[in-house]
PDB file of C-alpha atoms in Angstrom:
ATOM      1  CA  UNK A 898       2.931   2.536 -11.868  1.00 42.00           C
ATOM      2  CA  UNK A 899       0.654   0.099 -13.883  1.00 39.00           C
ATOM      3  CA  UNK A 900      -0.953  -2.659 -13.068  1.00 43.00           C
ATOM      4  CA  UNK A 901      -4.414  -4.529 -11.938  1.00 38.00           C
ATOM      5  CA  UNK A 902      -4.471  -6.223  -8.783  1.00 46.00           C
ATOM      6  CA  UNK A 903      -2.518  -6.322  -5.446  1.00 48.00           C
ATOM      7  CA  UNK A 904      -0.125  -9.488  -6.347  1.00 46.00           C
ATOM      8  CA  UNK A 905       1.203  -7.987  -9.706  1.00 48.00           C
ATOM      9  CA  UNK A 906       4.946  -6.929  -9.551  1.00 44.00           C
ATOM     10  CA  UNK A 907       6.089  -3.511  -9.332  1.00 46.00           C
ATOM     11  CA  UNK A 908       7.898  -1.736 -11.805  1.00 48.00           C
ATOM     12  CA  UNK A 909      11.408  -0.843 -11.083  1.00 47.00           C
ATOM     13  CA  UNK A 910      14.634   0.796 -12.776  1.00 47.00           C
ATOM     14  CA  UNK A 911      17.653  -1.051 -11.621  1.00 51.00           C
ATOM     15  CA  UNK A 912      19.249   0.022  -8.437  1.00 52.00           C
ATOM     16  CA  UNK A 913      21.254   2.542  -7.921  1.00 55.00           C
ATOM     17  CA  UNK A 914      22.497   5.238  -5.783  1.00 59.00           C
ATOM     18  CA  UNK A 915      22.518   5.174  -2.037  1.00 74.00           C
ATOM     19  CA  UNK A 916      20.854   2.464   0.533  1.00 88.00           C
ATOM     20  CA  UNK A 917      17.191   3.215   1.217  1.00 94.00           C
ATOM     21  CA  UNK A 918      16.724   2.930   5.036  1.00 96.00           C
ATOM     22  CA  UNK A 919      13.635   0.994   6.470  1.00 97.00           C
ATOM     23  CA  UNK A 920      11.892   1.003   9.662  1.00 97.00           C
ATOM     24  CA  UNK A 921       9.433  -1.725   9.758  1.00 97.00           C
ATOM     25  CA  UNK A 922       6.020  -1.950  12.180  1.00 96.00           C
ATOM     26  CA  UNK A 923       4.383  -4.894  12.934  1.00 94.00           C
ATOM     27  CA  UNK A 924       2.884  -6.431  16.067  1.00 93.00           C
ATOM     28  CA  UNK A 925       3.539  -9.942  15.348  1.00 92.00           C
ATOM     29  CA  UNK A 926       7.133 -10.742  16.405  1.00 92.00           C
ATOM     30  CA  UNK A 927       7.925 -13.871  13.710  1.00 93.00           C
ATOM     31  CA  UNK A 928       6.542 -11.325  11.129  1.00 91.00           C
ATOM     32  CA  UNK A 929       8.599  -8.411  11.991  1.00 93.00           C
ATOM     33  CA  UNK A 930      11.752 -10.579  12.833  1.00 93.00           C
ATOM     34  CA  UNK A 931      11.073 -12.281   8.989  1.00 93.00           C
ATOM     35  CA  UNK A 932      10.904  -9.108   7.145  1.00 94.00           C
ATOM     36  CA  UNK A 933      13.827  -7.446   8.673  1.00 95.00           C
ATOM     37  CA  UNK A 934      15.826 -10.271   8.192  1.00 95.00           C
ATOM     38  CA  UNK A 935      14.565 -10.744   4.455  1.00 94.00           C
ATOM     39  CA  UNK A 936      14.309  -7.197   3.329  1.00 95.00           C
ATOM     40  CA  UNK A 937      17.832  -6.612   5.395  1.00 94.00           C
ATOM     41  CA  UNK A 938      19.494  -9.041   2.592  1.00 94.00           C
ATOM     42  CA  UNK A 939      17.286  -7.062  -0.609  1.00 94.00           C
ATOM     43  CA  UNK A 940      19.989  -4.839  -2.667  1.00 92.00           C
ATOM     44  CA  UNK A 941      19.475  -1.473  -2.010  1.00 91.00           C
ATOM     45  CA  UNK A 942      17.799  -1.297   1.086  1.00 95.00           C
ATOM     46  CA  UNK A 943      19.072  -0.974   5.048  1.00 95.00           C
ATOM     47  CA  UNK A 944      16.883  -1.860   7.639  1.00 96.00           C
ATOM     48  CA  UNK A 945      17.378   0.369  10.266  1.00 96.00           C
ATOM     49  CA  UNK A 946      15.030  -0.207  13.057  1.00 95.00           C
ATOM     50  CA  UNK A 947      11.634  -2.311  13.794  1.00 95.00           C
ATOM     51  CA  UNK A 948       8.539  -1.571  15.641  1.00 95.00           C
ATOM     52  CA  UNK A 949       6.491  -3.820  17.770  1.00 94.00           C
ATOM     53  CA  UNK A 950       3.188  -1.297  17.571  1.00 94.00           C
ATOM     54  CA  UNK A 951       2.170   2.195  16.359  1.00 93.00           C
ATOM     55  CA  UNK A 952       3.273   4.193  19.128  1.00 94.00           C
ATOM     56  CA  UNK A 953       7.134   2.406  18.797  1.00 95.00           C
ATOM     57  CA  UNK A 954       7.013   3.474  15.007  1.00 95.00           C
ATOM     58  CA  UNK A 955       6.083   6.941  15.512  1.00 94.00           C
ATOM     59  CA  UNK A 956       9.055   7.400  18.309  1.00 94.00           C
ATOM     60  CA  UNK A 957      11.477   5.025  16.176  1.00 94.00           C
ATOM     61  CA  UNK A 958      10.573   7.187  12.713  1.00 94.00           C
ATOM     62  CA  UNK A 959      11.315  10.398  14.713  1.00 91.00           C
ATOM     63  CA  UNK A 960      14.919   8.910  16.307  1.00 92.00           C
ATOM     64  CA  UNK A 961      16.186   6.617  12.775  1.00 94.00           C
ATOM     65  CA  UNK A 962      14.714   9.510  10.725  1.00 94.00           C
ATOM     66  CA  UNK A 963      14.252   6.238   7.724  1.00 95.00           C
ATOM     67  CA  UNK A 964      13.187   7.078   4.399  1.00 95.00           C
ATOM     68  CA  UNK A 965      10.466   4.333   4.952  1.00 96.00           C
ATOM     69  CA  UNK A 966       7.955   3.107   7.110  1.00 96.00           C
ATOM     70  CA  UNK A 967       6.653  -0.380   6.014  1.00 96.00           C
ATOM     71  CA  UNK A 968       3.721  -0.412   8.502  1.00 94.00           C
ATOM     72  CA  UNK A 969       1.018  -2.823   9.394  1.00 92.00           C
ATOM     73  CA  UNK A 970      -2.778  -1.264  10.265  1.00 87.00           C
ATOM     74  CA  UNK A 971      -3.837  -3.560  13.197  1.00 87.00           C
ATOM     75  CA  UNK A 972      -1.179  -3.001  16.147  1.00 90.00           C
ATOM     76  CA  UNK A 973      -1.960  -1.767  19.864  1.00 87.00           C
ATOM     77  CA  UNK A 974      -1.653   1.104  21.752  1.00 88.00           C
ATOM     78  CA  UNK A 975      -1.626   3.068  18.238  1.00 90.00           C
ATOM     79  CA  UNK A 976      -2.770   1.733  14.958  1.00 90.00           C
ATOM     80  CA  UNK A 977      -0.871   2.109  11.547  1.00 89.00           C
ATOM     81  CA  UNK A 978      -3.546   4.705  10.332  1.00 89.00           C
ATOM     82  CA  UNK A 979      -2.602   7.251  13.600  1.00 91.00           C
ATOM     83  CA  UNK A 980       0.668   6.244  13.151  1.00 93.00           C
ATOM     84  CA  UNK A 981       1.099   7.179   9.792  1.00 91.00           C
ATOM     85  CA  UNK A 982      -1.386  10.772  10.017  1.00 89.00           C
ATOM     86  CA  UNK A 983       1.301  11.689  13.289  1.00 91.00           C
ATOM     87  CA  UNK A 984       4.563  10.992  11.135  1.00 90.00           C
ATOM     88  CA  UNK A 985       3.100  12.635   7.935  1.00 85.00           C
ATOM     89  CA  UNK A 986       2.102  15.847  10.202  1.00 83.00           C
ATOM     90  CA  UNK A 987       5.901  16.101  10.937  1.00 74.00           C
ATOM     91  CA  UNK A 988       7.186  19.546   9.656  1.00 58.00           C
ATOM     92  CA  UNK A 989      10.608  17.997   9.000  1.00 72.00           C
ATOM     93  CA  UNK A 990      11.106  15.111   5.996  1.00 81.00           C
ATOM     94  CA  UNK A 991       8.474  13.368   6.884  1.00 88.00           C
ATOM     95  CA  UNK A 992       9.331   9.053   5.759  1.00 92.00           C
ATOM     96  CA  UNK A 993       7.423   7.645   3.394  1.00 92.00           C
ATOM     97  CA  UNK A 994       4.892   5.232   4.431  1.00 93.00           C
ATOM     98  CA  UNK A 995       4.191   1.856   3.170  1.00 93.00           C
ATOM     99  CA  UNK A 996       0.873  -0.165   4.246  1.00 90.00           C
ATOM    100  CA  UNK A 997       1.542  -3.952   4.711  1.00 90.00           C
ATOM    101  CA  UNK A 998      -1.656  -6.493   5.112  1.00 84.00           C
ATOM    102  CA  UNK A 999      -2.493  -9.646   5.388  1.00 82.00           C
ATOM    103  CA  UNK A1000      -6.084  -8.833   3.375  1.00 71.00           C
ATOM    104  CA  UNK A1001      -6.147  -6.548   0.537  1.00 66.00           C
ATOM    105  CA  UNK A1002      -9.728  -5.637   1.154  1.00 63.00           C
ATOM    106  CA  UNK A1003      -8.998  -4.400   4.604  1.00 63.00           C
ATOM    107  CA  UNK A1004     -10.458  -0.962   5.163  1.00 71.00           C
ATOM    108  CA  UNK A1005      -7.781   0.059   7.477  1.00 75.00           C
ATOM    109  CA  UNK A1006      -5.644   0.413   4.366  1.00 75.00           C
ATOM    110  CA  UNK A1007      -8.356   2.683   3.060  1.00 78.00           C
ATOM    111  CA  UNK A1008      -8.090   4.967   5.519  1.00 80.00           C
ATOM    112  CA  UNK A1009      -4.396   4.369   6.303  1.00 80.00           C
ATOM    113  CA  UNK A1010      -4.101   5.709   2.574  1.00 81.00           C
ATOM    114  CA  UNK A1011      -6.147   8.729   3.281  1.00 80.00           C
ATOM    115  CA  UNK A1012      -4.090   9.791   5.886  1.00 82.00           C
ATOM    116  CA  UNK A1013      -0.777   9.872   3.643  1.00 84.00           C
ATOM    117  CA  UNK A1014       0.665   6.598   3.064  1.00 88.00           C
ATOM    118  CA  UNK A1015       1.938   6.247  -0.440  1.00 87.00           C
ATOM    119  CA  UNK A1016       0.825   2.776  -0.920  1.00 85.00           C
ATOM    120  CA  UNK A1017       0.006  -0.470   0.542  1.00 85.00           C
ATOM    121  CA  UNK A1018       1.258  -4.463  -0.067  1.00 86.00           C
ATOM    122  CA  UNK A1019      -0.006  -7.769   0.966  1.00 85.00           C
ATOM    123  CA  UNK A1020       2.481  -9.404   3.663  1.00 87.00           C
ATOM    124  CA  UNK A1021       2.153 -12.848   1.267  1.00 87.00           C
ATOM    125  CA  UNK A1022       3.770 -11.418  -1.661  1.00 87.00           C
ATOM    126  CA  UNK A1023       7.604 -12.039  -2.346  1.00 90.00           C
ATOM    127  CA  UNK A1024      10.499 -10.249  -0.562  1.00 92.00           C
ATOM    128  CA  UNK A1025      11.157  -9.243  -3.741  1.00 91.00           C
ATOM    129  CA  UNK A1026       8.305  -7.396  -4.599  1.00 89.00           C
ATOM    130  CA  UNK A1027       8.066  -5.855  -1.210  1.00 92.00           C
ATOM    131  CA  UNK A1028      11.662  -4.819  -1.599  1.00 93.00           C
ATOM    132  CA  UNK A1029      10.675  -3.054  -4.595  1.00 90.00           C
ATOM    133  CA  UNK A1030       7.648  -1.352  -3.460  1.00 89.00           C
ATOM    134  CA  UNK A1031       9.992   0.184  -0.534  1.00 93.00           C
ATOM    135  CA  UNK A1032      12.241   1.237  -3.507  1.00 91.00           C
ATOM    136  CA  UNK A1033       9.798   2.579  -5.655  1.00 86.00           C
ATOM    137  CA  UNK A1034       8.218   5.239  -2.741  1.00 88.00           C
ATOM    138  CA  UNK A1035      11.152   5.822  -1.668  1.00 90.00           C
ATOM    139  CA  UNK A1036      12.422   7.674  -4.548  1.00 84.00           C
ATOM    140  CA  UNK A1037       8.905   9.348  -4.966  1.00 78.00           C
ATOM    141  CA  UNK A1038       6.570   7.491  -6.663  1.00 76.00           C
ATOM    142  CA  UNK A1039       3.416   5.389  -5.458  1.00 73.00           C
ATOM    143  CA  UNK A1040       2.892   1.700  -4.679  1.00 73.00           C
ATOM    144  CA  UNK A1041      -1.038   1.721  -6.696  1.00 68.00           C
ATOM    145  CA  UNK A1042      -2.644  -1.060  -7.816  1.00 66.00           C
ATOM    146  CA  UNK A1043      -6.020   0.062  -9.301  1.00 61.00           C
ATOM    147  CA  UNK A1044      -8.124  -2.463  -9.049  1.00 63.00           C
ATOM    148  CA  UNK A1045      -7.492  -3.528  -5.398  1.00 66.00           C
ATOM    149  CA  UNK A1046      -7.607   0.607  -4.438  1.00 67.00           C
ATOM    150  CA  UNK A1047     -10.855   0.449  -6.365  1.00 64.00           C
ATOM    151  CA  UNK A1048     -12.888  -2.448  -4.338  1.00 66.00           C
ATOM    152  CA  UNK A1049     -11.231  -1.231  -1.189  1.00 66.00           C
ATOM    153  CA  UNK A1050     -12.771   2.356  -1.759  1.00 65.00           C
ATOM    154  CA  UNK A1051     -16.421   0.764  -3.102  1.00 62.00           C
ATOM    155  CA  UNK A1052     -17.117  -1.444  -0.488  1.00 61.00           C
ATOM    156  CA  UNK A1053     -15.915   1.251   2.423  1.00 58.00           C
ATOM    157  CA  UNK A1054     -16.325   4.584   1.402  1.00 51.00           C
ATOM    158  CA  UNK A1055     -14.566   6.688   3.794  1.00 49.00           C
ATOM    159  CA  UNK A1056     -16.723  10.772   3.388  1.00 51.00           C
ATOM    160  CA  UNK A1057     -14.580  11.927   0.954  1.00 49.00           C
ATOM    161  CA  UNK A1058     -17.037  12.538  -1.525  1.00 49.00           C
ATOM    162  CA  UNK A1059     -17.717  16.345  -1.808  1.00 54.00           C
ATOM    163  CA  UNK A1060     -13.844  16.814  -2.501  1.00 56.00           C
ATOM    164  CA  UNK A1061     -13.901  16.292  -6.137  1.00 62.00           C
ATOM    165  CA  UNK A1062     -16.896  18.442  -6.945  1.00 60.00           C
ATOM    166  CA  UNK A1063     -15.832  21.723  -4.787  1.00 59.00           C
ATOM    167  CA  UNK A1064     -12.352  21.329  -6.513  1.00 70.00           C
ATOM    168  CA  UNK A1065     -12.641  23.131  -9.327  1.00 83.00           C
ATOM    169  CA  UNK A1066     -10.635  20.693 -11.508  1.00 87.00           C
ATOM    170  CA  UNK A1067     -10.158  21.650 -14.960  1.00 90.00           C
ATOM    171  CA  UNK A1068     -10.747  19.099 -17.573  1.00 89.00           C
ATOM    172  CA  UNK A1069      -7.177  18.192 -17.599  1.00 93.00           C
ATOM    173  CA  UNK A1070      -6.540  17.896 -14.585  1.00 92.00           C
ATOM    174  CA  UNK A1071      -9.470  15.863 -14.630  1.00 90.00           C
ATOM    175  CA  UNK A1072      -8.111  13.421 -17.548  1.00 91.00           C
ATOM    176  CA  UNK A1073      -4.802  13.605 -15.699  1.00 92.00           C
ATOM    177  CA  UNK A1074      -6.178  12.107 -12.041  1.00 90.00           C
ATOM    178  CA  UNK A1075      -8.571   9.597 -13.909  1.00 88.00           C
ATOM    179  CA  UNK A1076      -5.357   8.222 -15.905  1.00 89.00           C
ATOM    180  CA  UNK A1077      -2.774   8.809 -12.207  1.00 86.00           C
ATOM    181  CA  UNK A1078      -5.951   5.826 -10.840  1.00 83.00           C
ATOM    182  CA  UNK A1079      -4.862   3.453 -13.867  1.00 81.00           C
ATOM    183  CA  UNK A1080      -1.835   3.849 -11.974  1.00 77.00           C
ATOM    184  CA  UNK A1081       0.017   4.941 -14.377  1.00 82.00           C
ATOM    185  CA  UNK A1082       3.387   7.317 -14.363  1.00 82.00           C
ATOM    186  CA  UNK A1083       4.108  10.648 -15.273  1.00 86.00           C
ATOM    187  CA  UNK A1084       6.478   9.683 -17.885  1.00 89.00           C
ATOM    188  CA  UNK A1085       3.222   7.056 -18.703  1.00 88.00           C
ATOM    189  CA  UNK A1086       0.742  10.075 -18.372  1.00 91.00           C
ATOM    190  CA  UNK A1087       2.674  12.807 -20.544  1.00 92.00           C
ATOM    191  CA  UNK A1088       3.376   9.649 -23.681  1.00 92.00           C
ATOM    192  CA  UNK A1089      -0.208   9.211 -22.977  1.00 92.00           C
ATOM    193  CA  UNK A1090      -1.505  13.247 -23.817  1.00 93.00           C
ATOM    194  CA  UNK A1091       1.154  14.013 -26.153  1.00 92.00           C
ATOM    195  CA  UNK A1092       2.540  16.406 -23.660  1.00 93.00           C
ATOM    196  CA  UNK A1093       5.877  17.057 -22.262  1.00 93.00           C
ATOM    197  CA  UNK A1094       6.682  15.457 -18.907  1.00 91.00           C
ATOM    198  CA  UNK A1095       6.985  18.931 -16.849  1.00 93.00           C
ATOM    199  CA  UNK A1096       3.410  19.829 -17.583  1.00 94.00           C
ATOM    200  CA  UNK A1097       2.850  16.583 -16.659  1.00 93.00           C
ATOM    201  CA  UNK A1098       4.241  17.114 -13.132  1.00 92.00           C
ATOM    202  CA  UNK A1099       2.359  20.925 -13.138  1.00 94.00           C
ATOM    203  CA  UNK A1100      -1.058  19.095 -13.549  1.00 94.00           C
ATOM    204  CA  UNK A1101      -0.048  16.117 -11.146  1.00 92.00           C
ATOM    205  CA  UNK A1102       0.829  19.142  -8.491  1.00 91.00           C
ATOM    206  CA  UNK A1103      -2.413  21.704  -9.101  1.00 93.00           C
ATOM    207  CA  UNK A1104      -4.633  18.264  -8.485  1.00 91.00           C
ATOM    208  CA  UNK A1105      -2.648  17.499  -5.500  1.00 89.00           C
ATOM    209  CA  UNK A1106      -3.480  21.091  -4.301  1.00 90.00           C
ATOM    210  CA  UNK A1107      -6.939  21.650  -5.253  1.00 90.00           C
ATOM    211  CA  UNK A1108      -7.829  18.264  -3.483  1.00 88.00           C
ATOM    212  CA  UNK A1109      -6.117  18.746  -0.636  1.00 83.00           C
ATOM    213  CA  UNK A1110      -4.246  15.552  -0.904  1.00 83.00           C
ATOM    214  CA  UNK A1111      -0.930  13.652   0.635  1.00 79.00           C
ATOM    215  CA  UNK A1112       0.035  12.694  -2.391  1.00 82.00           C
ATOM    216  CA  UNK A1113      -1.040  10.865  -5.739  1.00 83.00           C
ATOM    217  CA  UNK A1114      -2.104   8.008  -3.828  1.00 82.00           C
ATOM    218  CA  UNK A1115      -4.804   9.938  -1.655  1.00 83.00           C
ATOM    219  CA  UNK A1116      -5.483  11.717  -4.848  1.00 85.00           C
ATOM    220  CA  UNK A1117      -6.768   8.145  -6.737  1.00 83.00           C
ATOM    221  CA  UNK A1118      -8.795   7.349  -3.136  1.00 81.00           C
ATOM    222  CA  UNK A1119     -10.742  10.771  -3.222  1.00 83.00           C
ATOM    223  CA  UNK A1120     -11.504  10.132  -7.026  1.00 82.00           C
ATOM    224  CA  UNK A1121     -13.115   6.512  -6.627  1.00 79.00           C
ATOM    225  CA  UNK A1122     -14.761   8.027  -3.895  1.00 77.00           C
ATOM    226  CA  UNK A1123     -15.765  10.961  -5.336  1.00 78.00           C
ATOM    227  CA  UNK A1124     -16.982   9.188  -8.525  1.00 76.00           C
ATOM    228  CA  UNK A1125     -14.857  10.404 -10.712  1.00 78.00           C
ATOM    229  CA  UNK A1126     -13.279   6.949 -11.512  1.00 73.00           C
ATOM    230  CA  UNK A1127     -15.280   3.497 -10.675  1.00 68.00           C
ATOM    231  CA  UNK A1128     -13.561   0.255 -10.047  1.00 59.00           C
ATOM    232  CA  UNK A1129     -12.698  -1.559 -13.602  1.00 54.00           C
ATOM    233  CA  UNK A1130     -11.694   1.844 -15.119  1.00 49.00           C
ATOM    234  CA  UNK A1131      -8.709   1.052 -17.125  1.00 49.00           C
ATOM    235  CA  UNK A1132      -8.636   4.757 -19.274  1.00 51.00           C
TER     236      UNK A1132
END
């Protein structure tokens, strides 16, 4: 998914195919009551439950079993970043997790996206585009918007550092995790090399593996941190 800050819109085939359900965390009562009622009424998606802190989200996730999580960072009792590590240990179909915020320079995203969550969006943007962010991770993909991800990482670096270099990355895995923090595809990556889109999907996976990563997302975090790609890298 392309793209250079945090209010851009998000990519999105037309939808199809079943419902996506939602369970939606947040500690502020208008704002949780808002969204379910909004996304509720977005095609394609069925809210299924709602969380009034981390600790409700975690026990709601496990009951609904929801494909998503949108979930805020600052709630009580549990935050969105223990939250989302607990649901993402599950053994079982874990849900996908989406970050909401008020501020997209909030480190708790940071680390909320270092402990799994596929993405993050700002709680100002349109229904619309939150709608489609839900879609998007829902049906595997991630919710990345370079440039934000990039000033996030520089101005909180979160020890992740000494992943890249112990990796043992081979230059194209390399090329493909600098070009995955442009936030671009794998259909975008493999028109990109001139390759096809399964070896594509074999780099995507051995770079997921050698870094020890949740997914793509936590992939692009450990390579601004690393070094390996600096905020303003466009490819």
């Amino acid at each position: 998914m392309s793209g250079s800050g945090a209010g851009e819109a998000v990519a999105l085939p037309p939808v199809t195919g079943p419902a996506v359900t939602l369970l939606i965390a947040d500690d502020e009562e208008v704002t949780r009551s808002g969204l379910c009622m909004l996304l509720a009424a977005q095609p394609g998606i069925t809210v299924v439950g709602e969380a009034a802190d981390g600790v409700e989200a975690v026990e709601q996730a496990r009951s609904l079993r929801p494909d998503v999580v949108l979930m805020d960072v600052r709630m009580p009792r549990c935050n969105g970043i223990e939250a989302t590590r607990q649901l993402l240990a599950e053994a079982a179909d874990p849900p996908k997790v989406v970050v909401i915020t008020t501020f997209e320079n909030d480190g708790y995203v940071t680390a909320a996206l270092s402990a799994g969550a596929s993405g993050f969006v700002l709680k100002r943007l349109p229904v619309r585009q939150i709608a489609e962010a839900v879609r998007v991770v829902a049906a595997g993909e991630a919710v990345l918007f370079p440039a934000a991800l990039g000033r996030m990482v520089a101005a909180r670096p979160l020890g992740s550092a000494q992943a890249l270099p112990h990796a043992a990355l081979t230059g194209r895995e390399e090329e493909v995790l600098r070009l995955m923090a442009t936030g671009l595809s794998n259909p975008e990556i493999a028109e990109s090399l001139t390759v096809s889109l399964e070896t594509v999907k074999t780099h995507v996976g051995n770079v997921l593996t050698k870094l020890g990563a949740q997914n793509r997302t936590h992939a692009v975090v450990i390579a601004y941190e690393s070094g390996l790609v600096v905020p303003g890298f466009v490819g």
